[in-house]
Coordinates of C-alpha atoms in Angstrom, one line a residue:
Chain A
M1 CA -20.1 -134.7 -136.0
S2 CA -22.4 -137.6 -136.7
T3 CA -22.6 -139.1 -140.1
N4 CA -26.4 -139.2 -139.9
E5 CA -26.6 -141.8 -142.7
Q6 CA -29.9 -143.6 -143.2
H7 CA -29.6 -147.3 -144.2
W8 CA -32.7 -149.2 -145.1
F9 CA -31.1 -152.4 -144.0
L10 CA -30.3 -151.2 -140.4
N11 CA -33.0 -151.8 -137.8
P12 CA -33.8 -148.8 -135.5
E13 CA -32.3 -150.4 -132.4
D14 CA -29.0 -151.0 -134.1
D15 CA -29.1 -147.5 -135.5
A16 CA -29.7 -146.0 -132.1
K17 CA -27.0 -148.2 -130.6
I18 CA -24.4 -147.0 -133.1
T19 CA -25.4 -143.4 -132.6
E20 CA -25.0 -143.8 -128.8
V21 CA -21.6 -145.6 -129.2
F22 CA -20.1 -143.0 -131.4
A23 CA -21.3 -140.1 -129.2
T24 CA -19.3 -141.8 -126.4
L25 CA -16.3 -142.4 -128.7
R26 CA -16.3 -138.8 -130.0
E27 CA -16.2 -137.5 -126.5
R28 CA -13.3 -139.9 -125.8
Y29 CA -11.3 -138.8 -128.9
K30 CA -12.1 -135.1 -128.8
N31 CA -8.6 -134.0 -127.8
Y32 CA -6.8 -136.8 -129.6
K33 CA -5.1 -136.5 -133.0
D34 CA -4.0 -139.7 -134.5
P35 CA -0.7 -139.8 -136.5
W36 CA -1.9 -142.7 -138.6
G37 CA -5.1 -141.0 -139.7
F38 CA -7.7 -142.8 -137.6
N39 CA -11.0 -141.3 -138.8
I40 CA -14.0 -141.7 -136.5
D41 CA -16.5 -140.6 -139.1
L42 CA -15.4 -143.2 -141.5
C43 CA -15.5 -145.8 -138.7
E44 CA -19.1 -144.9 -137.9
S45 CA -20.1 -145.1 -141.5
A46 CA -18.3 -148.4 -142.0
L47 CA -19.9 -149.8 -138.8
R48 CA -23.4 -148.9 -140.0
K49 CA -22.8 -150.6 -143.3
L50 CA -21.3 -153.7 -141.7
M51 CA -23.9 -154.0 -138.9
P52 CA -26.2 -156.4 -140.9
L53 CA -23.2 -158.7 -141.5
Y54 CA -22.3 -158.6 -137.8
R55 CA -25.9 -159.1 -136.4
S56 CA -27.7 -161.1 -139.1
Y57 CA -25.1 -162.8 -141.4
F58 CA -22.5 -163.9 -138.9
K59 CA -24.9 -163.7 -135.9
V60 CA -22.0 -162.7 -133.6
R61 CA -22.3 -163.7 -130.0
V62 CA -19.9 -162.2 -127.4
F63 CA -19.2 -164.1 -124.1
G64 CA -17.2 -162.8 -121.2
K65 CA -18.1 -159.1 -121.6
E66 CA -17.8 -158.7 -117.8
H67 CA -14.1 -159.3 -117.9
V68 CA -13.4 -156.0 -119.8
Q69 CA -12.8 -152.9 -117.7
D70 CA -12.2 -149.3 -118.7
K71 CA -8.4 -149.4 -119.3
P72 CA -6.0 -150.3 -122.1
Y73 CA -5.3 -153.9 -122.8
L74 CA -3.3 -156.0 -125.2
I75 CA -6.0 -158.2 -126.6
V76 CA -4.5 -161.5 -127.8
G77 CA -6.3 -164.2 -129.7
N78 CA -6.3 -166.8 -132.3
H79 CA -6.2 -165.8 -136.0
T80 CA -8.6 -167.6 -138.3
G81 CA -10.1 -167.6 -141.7
Q82 CA -8.3 -167.0 -145.0
I83 CA -9.2 -163.4 -145.1
P84 CA -8.8 -162.0 -141.6
L85 CA -12.4 -160.9 -141.0
D86 CA -12.0 -162.1 -137.4
G87 CA -10.1 -158.9 -136.6
M88 CA -13.0 -156.8 -138.0
L89 CA -15.6 -158.7 -136.1
V90 CA -13.7 -158.5 -132.8
T91 CA -13.2 -154.8 -133.3
M92 CA -16.9 -154.4 -133.9
A93 CA -17.7 -156.5 -130.8
F94 CA -15.6 -154.2 -128.6
A95 CA -17.3 -151.1 -130.1
L96 CA -20.9 -152.4 -130.0
D97 CA -21.2 -155.0 -127.3
I98 CA -18.6 -153.9 -124.6
S99 CA -19.1 -151.0 -122.2
P100 CA -17.5 -148.5 -122.4
P101 CA -17.1 -148.9 -126.1
R102 CA -13.7 -148.7 -127.7
I103 CA -12.1 -149.0 -131.2
L104 CA -9.4 -151.6 -131.0
R105 CA -6.2 -150.7 -132.8
A106 CA -5.4 -153.9 -134.7
M107 CA -1.7 -154.6 -135.5
V108 CA -1.4 -155.4 -139.2
E109 CA 1.3 -157.0 -141.3
R110 CA 3.9 -154.7 -142.9
F111 CA 2.9 -155.5 -146.4
L112 CA -0.7 -154.2 -145.8
A113 CA 0.6 -150.7 -144.8
Q114 CA 2.2 -150.2 -148.2
L115 CA -0.7 -151.2 -150.4
P116 CA -2.3 -148.3 -152.3
F117 CA -5.8 -147.4 -151.1
L118 CA -6.1 -150.4 -148.7
G119 CA -3.2 -149.2 -146.5
D120 CA -4.8 -145.8 -146.1
L121 CA -8.2 -147.4 -145.5
T122 CA -7.0 -149.7 -142.8
A123 CA -5.1 -146.8 -141.1
Q124 CA -8.3 -144.7 -141.1
T125 CA -10.3 -147.5 -139.5
G126 CA -7.8 -147.8 -136.7
S127 CA -5.2 -150.4 -137.8
I128 CA -1.6 -149.8 -137.3
L129 CA 1.7 -151.4 -138.4
G130 CA 2.8 -154.0 -136.0
D131 CA 5.7 -152.2 -134.5
R132 CA 6.7 -151.8 -130.9
A133 CA 7.0 -148.0 -130.9
N134 CA 3.6 -147.7 -132.5
C135 CA 2.0 -149.9 -129.8
E136 CA 3.7 -148.1 -127.0
Y137 CA 2.5 -144.7 -128.3
L138 CA -1.1 -145.9 -128.5
I139 CA -1.1 -147.5 -125.0
D140 CA 0.3 -144.2 -123.7
H141 CA -2.8 -142.6 -125.2
G142 CA -5.1 -145.1 -123.5
E143 CA -5.8 -147.3 -126.5
S144 CA -6.2 -151.1 -126.5
I145 CA -4.3 -153.1 -129.1
L146 CA -5.6 -156.2 -130.9
V147 CA -2.8 -158.6 -131.5
F148 CA -2.8 -162.0 -133.3
P149 CA 0.6 -163.4 -132.3
E150 CA 0.2 -166.3 -134.8
G151 CA 0.6 -163.8 -137.6
V152 CA 0.1 -164.9 -141.1
R153 CA 0.5 -168.6 -140.0
G154 CA -2.8 -168.2 -138.3
I155 CA -4.8 -167.3 -141.5
S156 CA -3.1 -169.7 -143.9
K157 CA -3.8 -173.0 -142.2
N158 CA -4.7 -176.2 -144.1
T159 CA -8.1 -177.6 -143.4
P160 CA -7.0 -180.3 -141.0
D161 CA -5.3 -177.6 -138.9
Y162 CA -8.4 -175.5 -138.3
Y163 CA -8.5 -174.3 -134.7
K164 CA -5.0 -175.6 -134.1
L165 CA -3.1 -172.7 -132.7
A166 CA 0.3 -171.9 -134.3
S167 CA 3.0 -170.9 -131.8
F168 CA 2.7 -167.3 -130.6
S169 CA 5.5 -164.9 -131.3
Q170 CA 6.8 -163.1 -128.2
G171 CA 7.1 -159.4 -129.2
F172 CA 3.7 -158.5 -127.8
Y173 CA 4.6 -159.7 -124.3
R174 CA 7.7 -157.4 -124.2
I175 CA 5.4 -154.5 -125.1
A176 CA 3.0 -155.6 -122.3
L177 CA 5.9 -155.7 -119.9
Q178 CA 7.3 -152.4 -121.0
K179 CA 4.0 -150.6 -120.5
K180 CA 2.7 -152.9 -117.7
T181 CA -0.4 -153.4 -119.8
P182 CA -2.5 -156.5 -118.9
I183 CA -3.3 -159.1 -121.5
L184 CA -6.9 -159.9 -122.4
P185 CA -7.1 -163.4 -124.0
I186 CA -9.9 -163.9 -126.6
C187 CA -10.9 -166.6 -129.0
V188 CA -13.0 -166.5 -132.1
I189 CA -15.0 -169.6 -133.1
G190 CA -16.6 -169.9 -136.5
A191 CA -14.2 -167.8 -138.7
E192 CA -12.2 -170.8 -140.0
E193 CA -15.2 -172.0 -141.9
M194 CA -15.9 -168.7 -143.7
F195 CA -13.5 -169.4 -146.5
P196 CA -12.8 -173.2 -146.8
L197 CA -9.3 -173.5 -148.1
V198 CA -8.7 -174.7 -151.6
F199 CA -5.2 -173.9 -152.4
H200 CA -2.2 -172.1 -151.0
A201 CA -0.7 -170.1 -153.9
K202 CA 2.7 -169.8 -152.4
K203 CA 4.6 -169.1 -155.7
I204 CA 2.2 -166.3 -156.6
A205 CA 2.4 -164.9 -153.1
S206 CA 6.2 -164.9 -153.4
M207 CA 6.0 -163.2 -156.8
L208 CA 3.6 -160.6 -155.4
K209 CA 5.8 -160.2 -152.3
I210 CA 2.9 -160.9 -150.0
P211 CA 3.2 -163.2 -147.0
S212 CA 0.4 -165.6 -148.0
L213 CA -2.2 -166.1 -150.7
P214 CA -4.7 -168.8 -149.7
L215 CA -7.3 -169.2 -152.4
S216 CA -10.8 -170.2 -151.6
A217 CA -13.7 -171.5 -153.9
N218 CA -16.1 -168.9 -152.6
L219 CA -15.5 -165.2 -153.2
L220 CA -17.8 -164.2 -150.3
P221 CA -17.5 -165.5 -146.8
L222 CA -19.9 -168.3 -145.9
P223 CA -22.4 -167.4 -143.2
S224 CA -20.7 -169.3 -140.4
P225 CA -22.0 -168.3 -137.0
I226 CA -19.3 -166.5 -135.0
D227 CA -18.7 -166.7 -131.2
I228 CA -16.2 -164.4 -129.5
Y229 CA -15.0 -165.4 -126.1
I230 CA -13.3 -163.0 -123.8
G231 CA -11.2 -164.5 -121.1
K232 CA -10.1 -163.1 -117.7
E233 CA -7.4 -160.5 -117.7
I234 CA -3.9 -161.9 -117.4
P235 CA -1.9 -159.5 -115.2
I236 CA 1.7 -158.6 -115.8
P237 CA 4.0 -160.0 -113.2
E238 CA 5.6 -157.2 -111.1
H239 CA 9.1 -158.8 -111.0
M240 CA 9.4 -159.0 -114.8
T241 CA 10.6 -156.2 -117.2
A242 CA 10.8 -155.8 -120.9
D243 CA 14.5 -157.0 -120.6
S244 CA 13.6 -160.2 -118.9
S245 CA 15.2 -163.3 -120.4
D246 CA 13.7 -165.1 -123.4
K247 CA 13.1 -168.2 -121.3
E248 CA 10.9 -166.3 -118.8
I249 CA 9.0 -164.6 -121.6
K250 CA 8.5 -167.9 -123.4
E251 CA 7.0 -169.4 -120.3
R252 CA 4.5 -166.5 -120.0
V253 CA 3.6 -166.5 -123.7
F254 CA 3.2 -170.3 -123.5
H255 CA 0.7 -169.8 -120.6
I256 CA -1.3 -167.3 -122.7
E257 CA -1.2 -169.6 -125.7
N258 CA -2.6 -172.4 -123.4
T259 CA -5.3 -170.1 -122.1
V260 CA -6.4 -169.3 -125.6
K261 CA -6.3 -173.1 -126.5
K262 CA -8.6 -173.9 -123.6
M263 CA -11.0 -171.2 -124.7
I264 CA -11.0 -172.7 -128.2
V265 CA -11.8 -176.1 -126.9
Q266 CA -14.7 -174.8 -124.8
G267 CA -15.9 -172.6 -127.6
L268 CA -15.9 -175.5 -130.1
A269 CA -18.0 -177.5 -127.6
N270 CA -20.6 -174.8 -127.4
R271 CA -20.6 -173.8 -131.1
R272 CA -23.7 -173.5 -133.1
P273 CA -24.0 -175.9 -136.1
F274 CA -22.6 -174.3 -139.2
F275 CA -25.7 -175.0 -141.4
D276 CA -28.1 -173.6 -138.8
S277 CA -27.7 -170.2 -140.2
I278 CA -28.8 -171.4 -143.6
R279 CA -31.1 -174.3 -142.5
R280 CA -33.3 -172.2 -140.2
P281 CA -34.3 -169.5 -142.6
V282 CA -34.8 -172.1 -145.4
S283 CA -36.9 -174.3 -143.2
K284 CA -38.9 -171.3 -141.9
F285 CA -39.5 -170.4 -145.5
L286 CA -40.6 -173.9 -146.5
I287 CA -42.9 -174.2 -143.4
K288 CA -44.5 -170.9 -144.4
E289 CA -44.9 -172.0 -148.0
F290 CA -46.3 -175.4 -146.8
R291 CA -48.8 -173.7 -144.5
S292 CA -50.0 -171.3 -147.1
K293 CA -50.5 -174.0 -149.6
S294 CA -52.3 -176.3 -147.2
S295 CA -54.7 -173.5 -146.1
T296 CA -55.7 -172.9 -149.7
Chain B
M1 CA 29.6 -117.0 -124.8
S2 CA 29.4 -113.4 -123.8
Q3 CA 32.7 -112.4 -125.4
P4 CA 32.6 -111.2 -129.0
Q5 CA 32.5 -114.2 -131.3
K6 CA 33.7 -114.8 -134.8
I7 CA 31.4 -117.0 -136.7
L8 CA 31.7 -118.7 -140.1
I9 CA 28.5 -119.4 -141.9
I10 CA 28.8 -121.8 -144.9
G11 CA 26.0 -121.4 -147.4
I12 CA 25.2 -117.7 -146.8
A13 CA 23.4 -117.4 -150.2
G14 CA 20.6 -119.4 -148.7
G15 CA 17.6 -117.7 -147.1
L16 CA 17.9 -119.7 -143.9
A17 CA 21.6 -118.8 -143.4
Q18 CA 20.8 -115.1 -143.9
M19 CA 18.0 -115.2 -141.4
T20 CA 20.3 -116.9 -138.9
A21 CA 22.9 -114.3 -139.4
R22 CA 20.4 -111.5 -138.9
L23 CA 19.2 -113.1 -135.7
I24 CA 22.7 -113.5 -134.3
L25 CA 23.7 -109.9 -135.2
T26 CA 20.5 -108.5 -133.8
E27 CA 21.2 -110.1 -130.4
H28 CA 25.0 -109.5 -130.5
P29 CA 25.8 -106.5 -132.6
D30 CA 29.5 -106.7 -131.7
W31 CA 29.9 -110.2 -133.1
E32 CA 31.5 -110.8 -136.5
I33 CA 30.1 -113.1 -139.2
L34 CA 31.9 -114.3 -142.3
G35 CA 29.4 -115.8 -144.7
I36 CA 30.7 -117.9 -147.6
D37 CA 29.0 -119.6 -150.5
S38 CA 30.0 -121.1 -153.9
R39 CA 26.8 -119.5 -155.3
D40 CA 26.3 -115.9 -156.3
I41 CA 26.3 -113.7 -153.2
A42 CA 25.0 -110.6 -154.9
K43 CA 21.6 -111.1 -153.4
V44 CA 22.8 -111.4 -149.8
P45 CA 21.5 -108.3 -148.1
P46 CA 24.1 -106.0 -146.5
L47 CA 24.1 -106.4 -142.8
K48 CA 26.4 -104.6 -140.3
G49 CA 28.8 -107.3 -139.0
L50 CA 28.3 -109.6 -141.9
T51 CA 31.0 -110.0 -144.6
S52 CA 30.0 -112.2 -147.5
L53 CA 32.4 -114.0 -149.8
E54 CA 31.9 -116.0 -152.9
L55 CA 34.2 -118.9 -152.7
K56 CA 34.7 -122.3 -154.3
Y57 CA 34.7 -125.0 -151.6
S58 CA 38.2 -126.3 -152.5
R59 CA 40.8 -127.4 -150.0
G60 CA 43.1 -124.5 -150.6
N61 CA 40.4 -121.9 -150.3
F62 CA 39.1 -123.4 -147.1
E63 CA 42.5 -123.7 -145.6
N64 CA 43.3 -120.1 -146.3
L65 CA 40.0 -119.0 -144.6
F66 CA 40.8 -120.9 -141.4
R67 CA 44.4 -119.7 -141.4
T68 CA 43.4 -116.0 -141.7
H69 CA 40.5 -116.1 -139.2
Q70 CA 40.2 -117.7 -135.8
F71 CA 36.5 -118.8 -135.9
D72 CA 34.8 -119.6 -132.6
V73 CA 31.7 -121.0 -134.2
V74 CA 31.1 -122.6 -137.6
Y75 CA 27.6 -123.1 -139.1
H76 CA 27.6 -125.6 -141.8
L77 CA 24.4 -124.8 -143.7
G78 CA 26.0 -125.4 -147.2
R79 CA 24.7 -128.9 -147.9
I80 CA 23.7 -128.9 -151.5
S81 CA 20.0 -129.6 -152.1
H82 CA 19.2 -133.2 -153.0
S83 CA 16.1 -132.2 -154.9
S84 CA 17.7 -132.8 -158.3
N85 CA 19.3 -136.1 -159.2
T86 CA 20.9 -135.6 -162.6
Q87 CA 24.3 -137.3 -162.9
N88 CA 26.2 -134.0 -162.9
V89 CA 24.4 -132.7 -159.8
L90 CA 24.9 -136.0 -158.1
A91 CA 28.6 -135.9 -158.6
K92 CA 28.7 -132.3 -157.4
R93 CA 26.6 -133.2 -154.4
I94 CA 29.0 -136.0 -153.4
E95 CA 32.0 -133.6 -153.9
L96 CA 30.4 -130.8 -151.8
S97 CA 28.3 -132.6 -149.2
V98 CA 30.6 -135.5 -148.5
M99 CA 34.2 -134.5 -149.4
G100 CA 33.5 -130.8 -148.6
T101 CA 32.0 -131.6 -145.2
N102 CA 35.0 -133.8 -144.4
R103 CA 37.3 -131.0 -145.2
I104 CA 35.4 -128.4 -143.1
L105 CA 35.4 -130.7 -140.1
E106 CA 39.0 -131.5 -140.4
L107 CA 39.8 -127.7 -140.5
C108 CA 37.5 -127.0 -137.5
E109 CA 39.4 -129.6 -135.5
R110 CA 42.8 -128.3 -136.5
S111 CA 42.0 -124.6 -135.8
A112 CA 40.3 -125.4 -132.4
V113 CA 36.8 -124.1 -133.3
K114 CA 34.6 -124.2 -130.1
K115 CA 31.3 -125.0 -131.6
V116 CA 30.1 -126.5 -134.9
I117 CA 26.5 -126.5 -135.9
I118 CA 25.5 -128.7 -138.9
L119 CA 22.3 -128.7 -140.8
S120 CA 21.4 -132.2 -141.9
T121 CA 17.8 -133.3 -142.8
F122 CA 15.1 -135.8 -141.7
H123 CA 15.3 -137.3 -145.1
V124 CA 18.2 -139.4 -143.8
Y125 CA 15.5 -141.7 -142.2
G126 CA 13.7 -142.3 -145.5
A127 CA 10.0 -142.6 -146.1
L128 CA 9.3 -146.3 -145.7
P129 CA 6.1 -148.2 -145.2
D130 CA 7.4 -149.7 -142.0
N131 CA 8.6 -146.5 -140.3
S132 CA 7.8 -146.4 -136.6
I133 CA 5.8 -143.4 -135.4
F134 CA 7.9 -140.4 -134.3
L135 CA 11.4 -141.6 -135.2
K136 CA 14.0 -140.9 -132.5
E137 CA 17.5 -139.7 -133.3
D138 CA 18.9 -143.3 -132.9
A139 CA 16.7 -144.7 -135.6
P140 CA 18.5 -146.3 -138.5
L141 CA 19.2 -144.0 -141.4
R142 CA 17.5 -145.9 -144.2
A143 CA 17.0 -143.3 -146.9
S144 CA 19.6 -144.8 -149.3
L145 CA 18.1 -148.3 -149.0
R146 CA 15.4 -147.5 -151.6
H147 CA 17.2 -144.5 -153.2
P148 CA 20.9 -144.9 -153.6
E149 CA 21.0 -141.4 -155.0
L150 CA 20.5 -140.2 -151.4
R151 CA 23.8 -141.7 -150.4
D152 CA 25.4 -138.3 -150.0
V153 CA 22.7 -137.1 -147.6
V154 CA 23.1 -140.1 -145.3
E155 CA 26.9 -140.2 -145.6
M156 CA 27.2 -136.6 -144.7
D157 CA 25.1 -137.0 -141.6
Q158 CA 27.1 -140.1 -140.6
I159 CA 30.4 -138.3 -141.1
C160 CA 29.2 -135.5 -138.9
T161 CA 27.9 -137.6 -136.1
N162 CA 31.0 -139.8 -136.1
W163 CA 33.2 -136.7 -136.0
M164 CA 31.0 -135.2 -133.3
W165 CA 31.5 -138.1 -130.9
K166 CA 35.2 -138.4 -131.7
N167 CA 35.7 -134.8 -130.7
Q168 CA 33.1 -134.4 -128.0
N169 CA 35.6 -133.5 -125.4
S170 CA 37.2 -130.6 -127.3
I171 CA 34.5 -129.3 -129.7
S172 CA 30.8 -128.9 -129.0
T173 CA 28.9 -130.1 -132.1
V174 CA 25.2 -130.0 -132.8
V175 CA 23.8 -131.9 -135.8
L176 CA 20.2 -130.9 -136.6
R177 CA 17.8 -133.0 -138.6
P178 CA 14.8 -130.7 -139.3
C179 CA 11.5 -131.8 -140.8
N180 CA 10.3 -130.0 -144.0
I181 CA 11.4 -126.4 -143.7
I182 CA 8.9 -124.2 -145.5
G183 CA 8.7 -120.4 -146.1
T184 CA 9.0 -117.7 -148.6
Q185 CA 12.7 -117.6 -148.8
I186 CA 13.2 -121.4 -148.9
H187 CA 13.4 -123.0 -152.4
N188 CA 13.3 -126.6 -151.5
A189 CA 11.3 -129.3 -153.3
M190 CA 8.6 -129.5 -150.7
T191 CA 7.9 -125.7 -150.7
R192 CA 7.8 -125.8 -154.5
F193 CA 5.4 -128.7 -154.4
L194 CA 3.1 -127.1 -151.9
A195 CA 3.1 -123.6 -153.2
G196 CA 2.4 -124.3 -156.8
P197 CA -1.0 -123.4 -158.3
I198 CA -1.8 -127.1 -158.6
A199 CA -0.2 -130.2 -157.0
L200 CA -0.6 -133.9 -157.5
S201 CA -2.6 -135.1 -154.5
P202 CA -2.2 -138.8 -153.9
A203 CA -5.5 -140.6 -154.2
D204 CA -4.2 -143.8 -152.8
Y205 CA -2.2 -142.6 -149.9
N206 CA -2.5 -139.7 -147.4
P207 CA 0.7 -139.5 -145.5
F208 CA 1.4 -137.2 -142.5
F209 CA 3.9 -134.4 -142.6
Q210 CA 5.6 -132.1 -140.1
F211 CA 6.5 -128.6 -141.2
I212 CA 8.7 -126.0 -139.6
H213 CA 8.6 -122.3 -140.7
E214 CA 12.0 -121.0 -141.9
F215 CA 12.0 -118.3 -139.2
D216 CA 11.6 -121.0 -136.5
M217 CA 14.4 -123.0 -138.0
A218 CA 16.6 -120.0 -138.0
H219 CA 15.7 -119.5 -134.4
V220 CA 16.6 -123.1 -133.6
L221 CA 20.0 -122.6 -135.3
Y222 CA 20.6 -119.5 -133.3
K223 CA 19.6 -121.1 -130.0
S224 CA 21.8 -124.1 -130.8
L225 CA 24.8 -121.7 -130.2
K226 CA 24.2 -121.4 -126.4
D227 CA 21.4 -123.7 -125.3
V228 CA 22.0 -127.0 -127.1
P229 CA 24.8 -129.3 -126.1
T230 CA 26.7 -131.8 -128.3
G231 CA 24.3 -134.2 -129.9
T232 CA 22.1 -135.1 -132.8
Y233 CA 18.6 -133.6 -132.7
N234 CA 15.5 -133.9 -134.7
V235 CA 13.8 -130.5 -135.3
A236 CA 10.0 -130.5 -135.5
G237 CA 7.0 -129.3 -133.6
D238 CA 4.5 -131.5 -131.8
D239 CA 1.9 -131.2 -134.5
F240 CA 1.5 -133.1 -137.8
I241 CA -0.8 -132.8 -140.7
A242 CA -2.1 -135.0 -143.5
L243 CA -1.0 -134.1 -147.0
R244 CA -4.5 -133.4 -148.3
E245 CA -5.3 -131.2 -145.4
A246 CA -2.0 -129.3 -145.9
L247 CA -2.9 -128.6 -149.5
S248 CA -6.3 -127.4 -148.5
V249 CA -4.8 -125.1 -145.8
I250 CA -2.6 -123.4 -148.4
G251 CA -5.4 -123.4 -151.0
T252 CA -3.4 -125.3 -153.5
R253 CA -5.6 -127.2 -155.9
G254 CA -4.8 -130.9 -155.5
I255 CA -5.3 -133.1 -158.5
P256 CA -6.1 -136.6 -157.2
F257 CA -3.7 -139.0 -158.8
P258 CA -2.8 -142.6 -157.9
I259 CA 0.7 -142.2 -156.8
V260 CA 1.5 -145.8 -157.6
L261 CA 1.4 -144.7 -161.2
A262 CA 3.7 -141.7 -160.6
G263 CA 6.9 -143.8 -160.8
G264 CA 6.1 -144.6 -164.5
L265 CA 5.1 -141.1 -165.2
N266 CA 8.3 -139.8 -163.6
S267 CA 10.4 -142.0 -165.8
A268 CA 8.7 -140.5 -168.9
L269 CA 9.2 -137.0 -167.6
K270 CA 12.9 -137.7 -167.0
R271 CA 13.2 -138.4 -170.8
L272 CA 11.8 -134.9 -171.3
N273 CA 14.4 -133.5 -168.9
I274 CA 11.8 -132.8 -166.2
D275 CA 13.3 -134.1 -163.0
V276 CA 11.1 -135.0 -160.1
P277 CA 13.1 -136.8 -157.5
D278 CA 12.0 -140.4 -157.0
Y279 CA 12.5 -140.2 -153.2
L280 CA 10.0 -137.4 -153.0
L281 CA 7.3 -139.8 -154.4
D282 CA 7.9 -142.0 -151.4
Y283 CA 7.2 -139.1 -149.1
L284 CA 3.8 -138.7 -150.8
K285 CA 3.1 -142.4 -149.9
F286 CA 4.5 -143.0 -146.5
S287 CA 4.8 -140.9 -143.4
C288 CA 8.1 -140.1 -141.8
L289 CA 7.4 -138.3 -138.6
I290 CA 10.2 -137.5 -136.2
S291 CA 10.3 -137.1 -132.4
N292 CA 11.3 -133.8 -130.9
H293 CA 11.8 -134.9 -127.3
E294 CA 15.6 -134.5 -127.3
L295 CA 15.5 -130.9 -128.5
Q296 CA 12.6 -130.1 -126.1
K297 CA 14.9 -131.0 -123.2
H298 CA 17.1 -128.0 -124.1
L299 CA 14.8 -125.5 -125.7
G300 CA 11.6 -126.2 -123.7
P301 CA 8.3 -127.6 -124.7
N302 CA 7.1 -124.8 -127.0
F303 CA 10.2 -123.8 -128.9
L304 CA 8.5 -123.0 -132.1
R305 CA 6.6 -119.7 -132.7
F306 CA 4.4 -120.9 -135.6
S307 CA 2.1 -123.8 -135.7
I308 CA 2.0 -126.0 -138.8
K309 CA -1.2 -124.3 -140.1
E310 CA 0.4 -120.8 -139.6
A311 CA 3.5 -121.9 -141.4
L312 CA 1.5 -123.3 -144.3
E313 CA -0.6 -120.2 -144.5
M314 CA 2.5 -118.1 -144.7
I315 CA 3.6 -120.0 -147.9
K316 CA 0.8 -118.2 -149.7
L317 CA 2.9 -115.0 -149.3
R318 CA 5.4 -116.3 -151.8

């Protein structure tokens, strides 16, 4: 069932694209019932509403689409921004710009699952509690999982640490070994600047029993241009198992961490200037005004 | 187990125990069942082969029972419901469920019972926000972490499983942890919640549930006699359903209510002597789904007759 919503802010190509994507996804999920409450109609409706943000506000570009095949992956990347909008944009990229489309199942922090309204909403849009059994269940059902192994440390960095990768936790690699699921490294460039950090309210976070509370001066994200890079698949070594030693796992995780680091360095070299997104429309407007005045 | 058997069913005043007795006697008319309960047994329907006895679960009474009968099989279905948490009931629950179970198991061991089947509950796992999907039998029993008043439920299960492994060479023991049992003859908190004319429907959460019809549960209890070897088993079907959908299947009018406020409301209700168990509120927030793989190994993939929707629709017959 399509939601058939009409949005004045959605251009016809994007509208047609979303309709096509969700026709494919509905076919894919027709015999699947999700025990977390994943709701494809809600996803479609959310995607339509968020599309202008994706296309026009953050101007998302996706590189390395050719590296993605039609199989489950553990998608591992850097976590950036004070509010983790990077996860949402990566999920949108894999639904809209990758073929065949898929809804990534993002692993979220434990505290999020227990929040009223928000816990239910994130579950309905495909997020799951970061737990080994949950991931294994989804991989068995052909789903790809989005993991940010930096965890909360990734989104609560101080300004001088932007784009510096915090060390990766190792749990995801044991899941990959258990299920023999390849790793797909990704990196997101541009999300660190959405919410320039002002203050880490550690005491309030501890009182509220949440892992982190970075406060920013702006309530809405700044229009930082976003680039998503998808690296080449990292296969799982045949000789390793989920019970391999910590030392072996550490080496592999370190290799993945380094791959993401290299992608960040390359991504930063190719990034668009932050003020371009504001400067261009403003200068276009000024030029237009100037021309109209000079003609009169 | 083709020879005539003598079976003791503890908790015969309950609908599930009566259904199990009926199933056993239908299949094996020459078997004998003694049903006991500390509750009134006047409503236990007469059944050829079933003798019912109202009896306090004291040490002396139990000992006499085991001295005068040589039971081959003991069904322990007499766990007192944990749907009420007043201080008196709590003390009674610990006395019956923990001390009583200990006593029963001790006597089973002493009088060389061949098979013991114990009804525990999936509530031992607890409804927690970080529950994994489809909890297996070896998952930690965390119900009393948030709700110490469920101590007896967890403790009884642990006593049974410890005893089961200790005696595994001499006595075959099956501990069953069923999901929500619903039906017309069951009077547990979940059936009352679902079958009422109106129900609080959480606006801020929509957890998933598994339900098993009372007839199916009785069938599993019966099949456990012959087909299920020593072990702990979750009992549930493959299917699951979101709470709001479950209410709409039954036709119960759900009143949307933010369940985060229900804790405060519940405290106020307690002052008016209206007792809604706090642990139940957690089940209205977080899913606690259990895996049925272990039981499927012995009873086959489709061991339940009724789907969740059919089981829910049959609640309307109450």
